[in-house]
Coordinates of C-alpha atoms and ligand atoms in Angstrom, one line a residue:
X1 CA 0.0 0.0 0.0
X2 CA 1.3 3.4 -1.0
X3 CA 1.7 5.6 2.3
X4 CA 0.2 8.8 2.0
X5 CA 2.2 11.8 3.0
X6 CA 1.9 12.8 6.6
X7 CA -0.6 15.7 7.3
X8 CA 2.6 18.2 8.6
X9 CA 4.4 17.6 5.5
X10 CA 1.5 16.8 2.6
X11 CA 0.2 19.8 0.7
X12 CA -3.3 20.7 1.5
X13 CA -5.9 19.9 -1.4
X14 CA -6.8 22.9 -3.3
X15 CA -10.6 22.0 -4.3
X16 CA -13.7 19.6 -3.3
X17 CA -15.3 17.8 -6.0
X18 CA -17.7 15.5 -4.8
X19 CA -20.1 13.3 -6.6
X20 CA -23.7 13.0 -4.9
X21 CA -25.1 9.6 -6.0
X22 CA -28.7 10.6 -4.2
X23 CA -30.8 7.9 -4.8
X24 CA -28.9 6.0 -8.0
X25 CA -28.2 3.7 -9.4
X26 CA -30.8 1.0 -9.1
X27 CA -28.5 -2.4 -8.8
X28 CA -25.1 -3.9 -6.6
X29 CA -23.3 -4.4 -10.6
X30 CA -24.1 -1.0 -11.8
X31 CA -23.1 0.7 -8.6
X32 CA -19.7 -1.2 -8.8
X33 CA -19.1 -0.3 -12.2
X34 CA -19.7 3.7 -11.6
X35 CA -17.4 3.5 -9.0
X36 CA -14.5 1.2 -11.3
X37 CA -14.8 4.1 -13.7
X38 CA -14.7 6.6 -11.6
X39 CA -11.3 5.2 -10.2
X40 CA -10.1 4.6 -13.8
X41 CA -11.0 7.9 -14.6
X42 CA -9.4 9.6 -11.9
X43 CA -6.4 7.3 -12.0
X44 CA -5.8 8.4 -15.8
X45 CA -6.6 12.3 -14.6
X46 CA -3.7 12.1 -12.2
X47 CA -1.1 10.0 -14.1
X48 CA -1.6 12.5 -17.5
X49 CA -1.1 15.8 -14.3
X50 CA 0.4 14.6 -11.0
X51 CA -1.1 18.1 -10.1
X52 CA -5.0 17.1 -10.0
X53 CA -3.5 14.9 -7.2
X54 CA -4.2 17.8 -5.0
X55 CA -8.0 17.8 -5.6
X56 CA -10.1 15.8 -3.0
X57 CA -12.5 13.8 -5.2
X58 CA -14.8 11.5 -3.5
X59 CA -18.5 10.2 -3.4
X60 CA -21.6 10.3 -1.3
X61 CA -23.1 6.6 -1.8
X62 CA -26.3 5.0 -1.0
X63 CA -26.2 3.4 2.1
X64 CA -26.7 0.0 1.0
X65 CA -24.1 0.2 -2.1
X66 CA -21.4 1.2 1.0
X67 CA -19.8 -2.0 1.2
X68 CA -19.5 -2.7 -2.4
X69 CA -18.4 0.1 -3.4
X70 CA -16.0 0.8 -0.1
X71 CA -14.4 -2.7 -1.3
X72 CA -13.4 -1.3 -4.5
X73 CA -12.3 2.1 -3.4
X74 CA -10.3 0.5 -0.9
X75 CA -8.7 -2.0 -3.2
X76 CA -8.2 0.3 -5.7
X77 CA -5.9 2.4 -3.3
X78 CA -4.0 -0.1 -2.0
X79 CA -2.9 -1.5 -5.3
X80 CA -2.2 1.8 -6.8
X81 CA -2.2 4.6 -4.6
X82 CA -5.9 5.8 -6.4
X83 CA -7.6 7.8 -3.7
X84 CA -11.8 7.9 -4.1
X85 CA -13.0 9.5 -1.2
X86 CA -16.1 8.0 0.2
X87 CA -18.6 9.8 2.2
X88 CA -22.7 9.2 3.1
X89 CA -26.1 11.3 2.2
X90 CA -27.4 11.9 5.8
X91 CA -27.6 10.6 9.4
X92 CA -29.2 10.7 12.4
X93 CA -28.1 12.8 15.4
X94 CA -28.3 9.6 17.9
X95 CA -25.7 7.6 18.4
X96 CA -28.0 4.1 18.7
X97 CA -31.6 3.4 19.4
X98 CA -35.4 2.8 18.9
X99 CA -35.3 5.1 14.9
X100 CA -36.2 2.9 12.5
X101 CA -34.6 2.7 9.5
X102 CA -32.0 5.5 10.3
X103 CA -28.4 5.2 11.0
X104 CA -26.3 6.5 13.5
X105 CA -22.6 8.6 13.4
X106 CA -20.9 6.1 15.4
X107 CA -22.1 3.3 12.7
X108 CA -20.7 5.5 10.0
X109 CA -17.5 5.9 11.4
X110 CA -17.0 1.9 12.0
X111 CA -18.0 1.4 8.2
X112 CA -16.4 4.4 6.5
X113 CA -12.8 3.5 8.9
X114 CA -13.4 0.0 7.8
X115 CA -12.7 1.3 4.4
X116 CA -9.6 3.5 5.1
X117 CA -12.3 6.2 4.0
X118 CA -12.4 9.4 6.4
X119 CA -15.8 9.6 7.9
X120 CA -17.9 11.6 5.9
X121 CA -21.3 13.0 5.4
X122 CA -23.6 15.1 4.0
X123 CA -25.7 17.4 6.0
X124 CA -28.9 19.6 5.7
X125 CA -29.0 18.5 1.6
X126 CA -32.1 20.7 0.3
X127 CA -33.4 17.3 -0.7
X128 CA -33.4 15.9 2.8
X129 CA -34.6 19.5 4.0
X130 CA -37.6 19.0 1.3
X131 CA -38.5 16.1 3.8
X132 CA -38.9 18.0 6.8
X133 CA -35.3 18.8 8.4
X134 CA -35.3 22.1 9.7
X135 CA -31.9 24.6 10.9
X136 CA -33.2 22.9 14.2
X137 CA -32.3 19.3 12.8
X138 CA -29.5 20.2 10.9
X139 CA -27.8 22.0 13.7
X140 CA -28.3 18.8 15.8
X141 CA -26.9 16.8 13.5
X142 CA -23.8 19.3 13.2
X143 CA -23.1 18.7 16.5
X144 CA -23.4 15.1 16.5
X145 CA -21.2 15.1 13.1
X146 CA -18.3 17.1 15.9
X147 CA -19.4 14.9 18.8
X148 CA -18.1 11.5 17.0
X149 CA -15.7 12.5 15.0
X150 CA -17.3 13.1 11.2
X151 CA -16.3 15.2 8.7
X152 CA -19.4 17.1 7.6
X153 CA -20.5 18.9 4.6
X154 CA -23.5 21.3 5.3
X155 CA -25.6 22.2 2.4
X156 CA -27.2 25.4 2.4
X157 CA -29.2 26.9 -0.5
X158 CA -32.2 29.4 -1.2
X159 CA -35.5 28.6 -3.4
X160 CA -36.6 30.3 -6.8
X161 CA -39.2 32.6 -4.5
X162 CA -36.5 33.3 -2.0
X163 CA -34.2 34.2 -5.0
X164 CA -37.0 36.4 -6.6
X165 CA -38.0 38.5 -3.6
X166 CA -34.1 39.2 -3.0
X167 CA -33.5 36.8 0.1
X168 CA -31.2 35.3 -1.3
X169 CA -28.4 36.7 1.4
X170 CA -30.9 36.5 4.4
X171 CA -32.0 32.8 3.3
X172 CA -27.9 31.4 3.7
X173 CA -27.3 33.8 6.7
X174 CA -30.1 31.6 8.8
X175 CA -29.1 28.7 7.6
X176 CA -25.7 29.6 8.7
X177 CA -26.1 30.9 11.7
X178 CA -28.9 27.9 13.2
X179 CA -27.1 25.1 11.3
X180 CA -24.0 26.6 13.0
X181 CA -25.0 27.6 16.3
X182 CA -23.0 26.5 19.0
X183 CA -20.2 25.2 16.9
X184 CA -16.9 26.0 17.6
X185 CA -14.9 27.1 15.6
X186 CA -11.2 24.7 16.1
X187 CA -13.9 21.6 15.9
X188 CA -15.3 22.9 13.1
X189 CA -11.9 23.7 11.2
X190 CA -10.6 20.4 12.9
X191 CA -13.1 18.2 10.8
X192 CA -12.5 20.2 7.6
X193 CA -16.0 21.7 7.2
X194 CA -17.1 22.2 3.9
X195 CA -20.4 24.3 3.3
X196 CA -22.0 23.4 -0.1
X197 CA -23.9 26.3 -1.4
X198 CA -26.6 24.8 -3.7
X199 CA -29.5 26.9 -5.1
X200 CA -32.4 25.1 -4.5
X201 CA -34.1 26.3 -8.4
X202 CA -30.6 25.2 -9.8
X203 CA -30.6 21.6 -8.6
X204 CA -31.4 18.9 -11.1
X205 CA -33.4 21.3 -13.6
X206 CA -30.4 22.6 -15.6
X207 CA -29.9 26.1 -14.7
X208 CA -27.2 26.9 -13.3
X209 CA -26.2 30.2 -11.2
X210 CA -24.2 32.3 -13.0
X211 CA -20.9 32.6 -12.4
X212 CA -20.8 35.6 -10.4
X213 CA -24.5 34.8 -8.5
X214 CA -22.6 31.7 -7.2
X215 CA -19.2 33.9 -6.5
X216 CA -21.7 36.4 -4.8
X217 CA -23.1 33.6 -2.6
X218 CA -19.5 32.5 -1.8
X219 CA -18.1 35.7 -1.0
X220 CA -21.5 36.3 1.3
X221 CA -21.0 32.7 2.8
X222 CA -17.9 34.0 3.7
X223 CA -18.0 36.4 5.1
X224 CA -20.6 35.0 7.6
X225 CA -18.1 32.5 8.6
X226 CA -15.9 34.7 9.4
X227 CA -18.3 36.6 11.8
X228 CA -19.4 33.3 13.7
X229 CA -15.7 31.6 13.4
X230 CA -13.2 34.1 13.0
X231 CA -11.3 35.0 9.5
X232 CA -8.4 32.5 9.6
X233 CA -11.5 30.3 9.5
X234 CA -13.7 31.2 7.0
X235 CA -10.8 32.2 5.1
X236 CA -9.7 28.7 5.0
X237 CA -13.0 27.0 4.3
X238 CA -13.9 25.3 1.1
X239 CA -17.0 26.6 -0.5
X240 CA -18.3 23.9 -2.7
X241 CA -20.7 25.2 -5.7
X242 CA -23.8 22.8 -6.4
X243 CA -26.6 22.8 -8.7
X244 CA -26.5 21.6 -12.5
X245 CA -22.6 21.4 -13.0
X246 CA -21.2 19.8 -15.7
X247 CA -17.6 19.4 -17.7
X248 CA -19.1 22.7 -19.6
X249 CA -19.7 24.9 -16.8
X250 CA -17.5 23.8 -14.4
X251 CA -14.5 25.7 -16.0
X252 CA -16.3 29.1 -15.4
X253 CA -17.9 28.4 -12.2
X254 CA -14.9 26.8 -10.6
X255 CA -12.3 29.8 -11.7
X256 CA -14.0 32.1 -9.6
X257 CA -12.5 33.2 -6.2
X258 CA -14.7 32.4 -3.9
X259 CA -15.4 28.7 -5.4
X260 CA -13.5 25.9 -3.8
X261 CA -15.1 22.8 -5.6
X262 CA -18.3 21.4 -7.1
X263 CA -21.2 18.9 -5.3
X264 CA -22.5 17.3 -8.2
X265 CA -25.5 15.2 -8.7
X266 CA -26.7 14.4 -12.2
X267 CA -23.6 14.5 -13.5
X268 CA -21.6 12.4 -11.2
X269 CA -23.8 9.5 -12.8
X270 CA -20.9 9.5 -15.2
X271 CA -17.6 8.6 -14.5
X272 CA -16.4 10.5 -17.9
X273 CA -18.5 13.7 -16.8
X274 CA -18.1 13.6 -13.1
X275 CA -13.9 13.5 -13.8
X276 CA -14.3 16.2 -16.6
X277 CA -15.1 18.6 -13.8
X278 CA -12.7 17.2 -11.6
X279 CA -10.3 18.1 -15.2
X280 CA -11.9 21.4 -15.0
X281 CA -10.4 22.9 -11.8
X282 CA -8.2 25.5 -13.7
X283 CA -4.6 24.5 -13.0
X284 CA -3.5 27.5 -12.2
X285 CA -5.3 27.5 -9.0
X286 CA -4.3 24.1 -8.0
X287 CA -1.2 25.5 -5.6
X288 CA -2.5 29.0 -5.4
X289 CA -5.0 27.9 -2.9
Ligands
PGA1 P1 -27.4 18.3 -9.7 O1 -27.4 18.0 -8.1 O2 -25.9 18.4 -10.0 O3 -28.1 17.1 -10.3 O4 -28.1 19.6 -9.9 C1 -26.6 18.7 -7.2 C2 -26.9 18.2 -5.8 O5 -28.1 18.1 -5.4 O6 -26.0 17.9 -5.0

C-alpha cells in the first residue's frame, strides 16, 4: 500500500469535487461499475497531471451500495495509490436506538474507517430538508457530526421565490447561523467543514447560477463565517458550488475566487463527466489555494 504523505508535510488539497449519487443507481453491478470508472478515470486524470492529485475527489453513496463500493475504493488504493473519497447522504443525530430505518454517526465511522475512508457525510442537503429537516435538525446533527468524529459537509441553498424577492443573502445567513449555532470554531476547522452552497431552483433542472451569482453567494458565505468563526477560519473553508454542474460549466464556475469545488448530482452518474469537472479545476489554481 502506498503511504500517503503525513498531514505536517502533505500539501493541503486545493478543491472539493464530490459526486452525490442521491438515490442512484438501481442495482449492486451498476453501482460497482460507476465506482470502477470513476477510479479509472481519476487514476488516468492524475497520471496524464500529477497536479489534480491535489483535488479531493470523493462520493456520497447509498447506504446500501457502501460496502461494495467501499471494497473497491479500498482495493483500488492499495494496489495503486488511487484515492476515491467515500462519504454518506445523511444521518441521524443519535448515536443508537429505537429510529427505525436511520443510522447512526458512530455506525458511520465503524463502516467508513473500515474502508480506510475518512468519515464523511452530507448534511442539511435541500433534498433531505424537502423532507422535513429544519436549521433545528440540521444543527443537531452538526453537533453530532463534531461529537463522533465526522467530517461534515452542510448544504445550504435558497429557493426560486426566496431568490425572486431578493432573500437570497438573508436565506444562507439563517441557515448559517442555526445550522452553525453552537459550533466551535477549532472543531469545526478540525473536521475540515465544507459548506456546499446549492441553489435550490438550480438543482437537477439545468440552470445553473451564473458565475458571479454563485461567487456572490461564496463571498457572502464568507463572510458569515468569518463573523461566527473568526477570518483565519472562513478564510480557510472550502466553499463547494452545487446545482446543475457539468464538464461545460464547471471551467467558469470553478475559476471564480470564492469557489473551492463542485457537489455534483446528475452528472456524477458519469464517470467520464463527473472526472471532466474534476479536469476542469483551472490548474493554475491548483497551488494557489
Ligand atoms: P445536480 O445536483 O448536479 O443534479 O443539480 C446537485 C446536488 O443536489 O447535490
Amino acid at each position: 500500500m502506498n503511504t500517503p504523505a503525513t498531514s505536517a508535510t502533505a500539501p493541503q488539497p486545493t478543491h472539493e469535487i464530490w459526486g452525490n449519487w442521491k438515490m442512484n443507481p438501481t442495482s449492486v453491478p451498476e453501482a460497482e461499475a460507476l465506482a470502477r470508472e470513476t477510479v479509472d478515470a481519476l487514476r488516468s486524470l492524475i497520471a496524464e497531471d500529477p497536479r489534480f492529485g491535489r483535488v479531493n475527489v470523493g462520493v456520497f453513496v447509498p447506504y446500501i451500495f457502501l460496502p461494495f463500493v467501499g471494497a473497491i475504493v479500498k482495493s483500488q488504493y492499495e494496489e495503486d495509490g488511487t484515492r476515491l473519497l467515500l462519504g454518506v447522504q445523511t444521518m441521524h443525530y443519535n448515536d443508537k436506538g429505537a429510529f427505525t430505518g436511520e443510522t447512526s454517526p458512530l455506525m458511520i465511522k465503524s463502516a467508513l474507517s473500515a474502508f480506510g475512508a475518512t468519515p464523511t457525510v452530507l448534511i442539511g442537503h435541500s433534498e433531505r430538508r424537502q423532507m422535513g429537516e429544519n436549521d433545528v435538525c440540521v444543527n443537531k446533527k452538526m453537533l453530532a457530526a463534531y461529537k463522533y468524529g465526522l467530517r461534515p459537509f452542510m448544504c445550504i441553498g435558497e429557493t426560486k421565490e426566496e431568490r425572486s424577492t431578493g432573500s437570497t443573502n438573508s436565506v444562507l445567513e439563517r441557515q448559517l447561523r442555526m445550522g452553525l449555532a453552537d459550533v466551535n470554531p477549532e472543531e469545526f476547522a478540525k473536521h475540515k467543514t465544507v459548506i456546499a452552497y446549492e441553489p435550490v431552483w438550480a438543482i437537477g433542472t439545468g440552470l445553473t447560477a451564473t458565475r458571479e451569482q454563485a461567487n456572490d453567494a461564496h463571498e457572502h458565505v464568507r463572510g458569515v463565517l468569518a463573523d461566527m468563526l473568526g477570518i483565519e477560519v472562513a478564510s480557510q473553508t472550502k466553499i463547494q458550488y452545487g446545482g446543475s454542474m457539468k464538464p461545460e460549466n464547471a471551467p467558469e464556475l470553478l475559476s471564480m475566487e470564492h469557489i473551492d469545488g463542485g457537489l455534483i448530482g446528475g452528472a456524477a452518474l458519469s464517470a467520464q463527466s463527473f472526472i471532466g469537472i474534476v479536469k476542469a479545476v483551472p490548474q493554475v489554481l491548483i497551488g494557489l489555494k
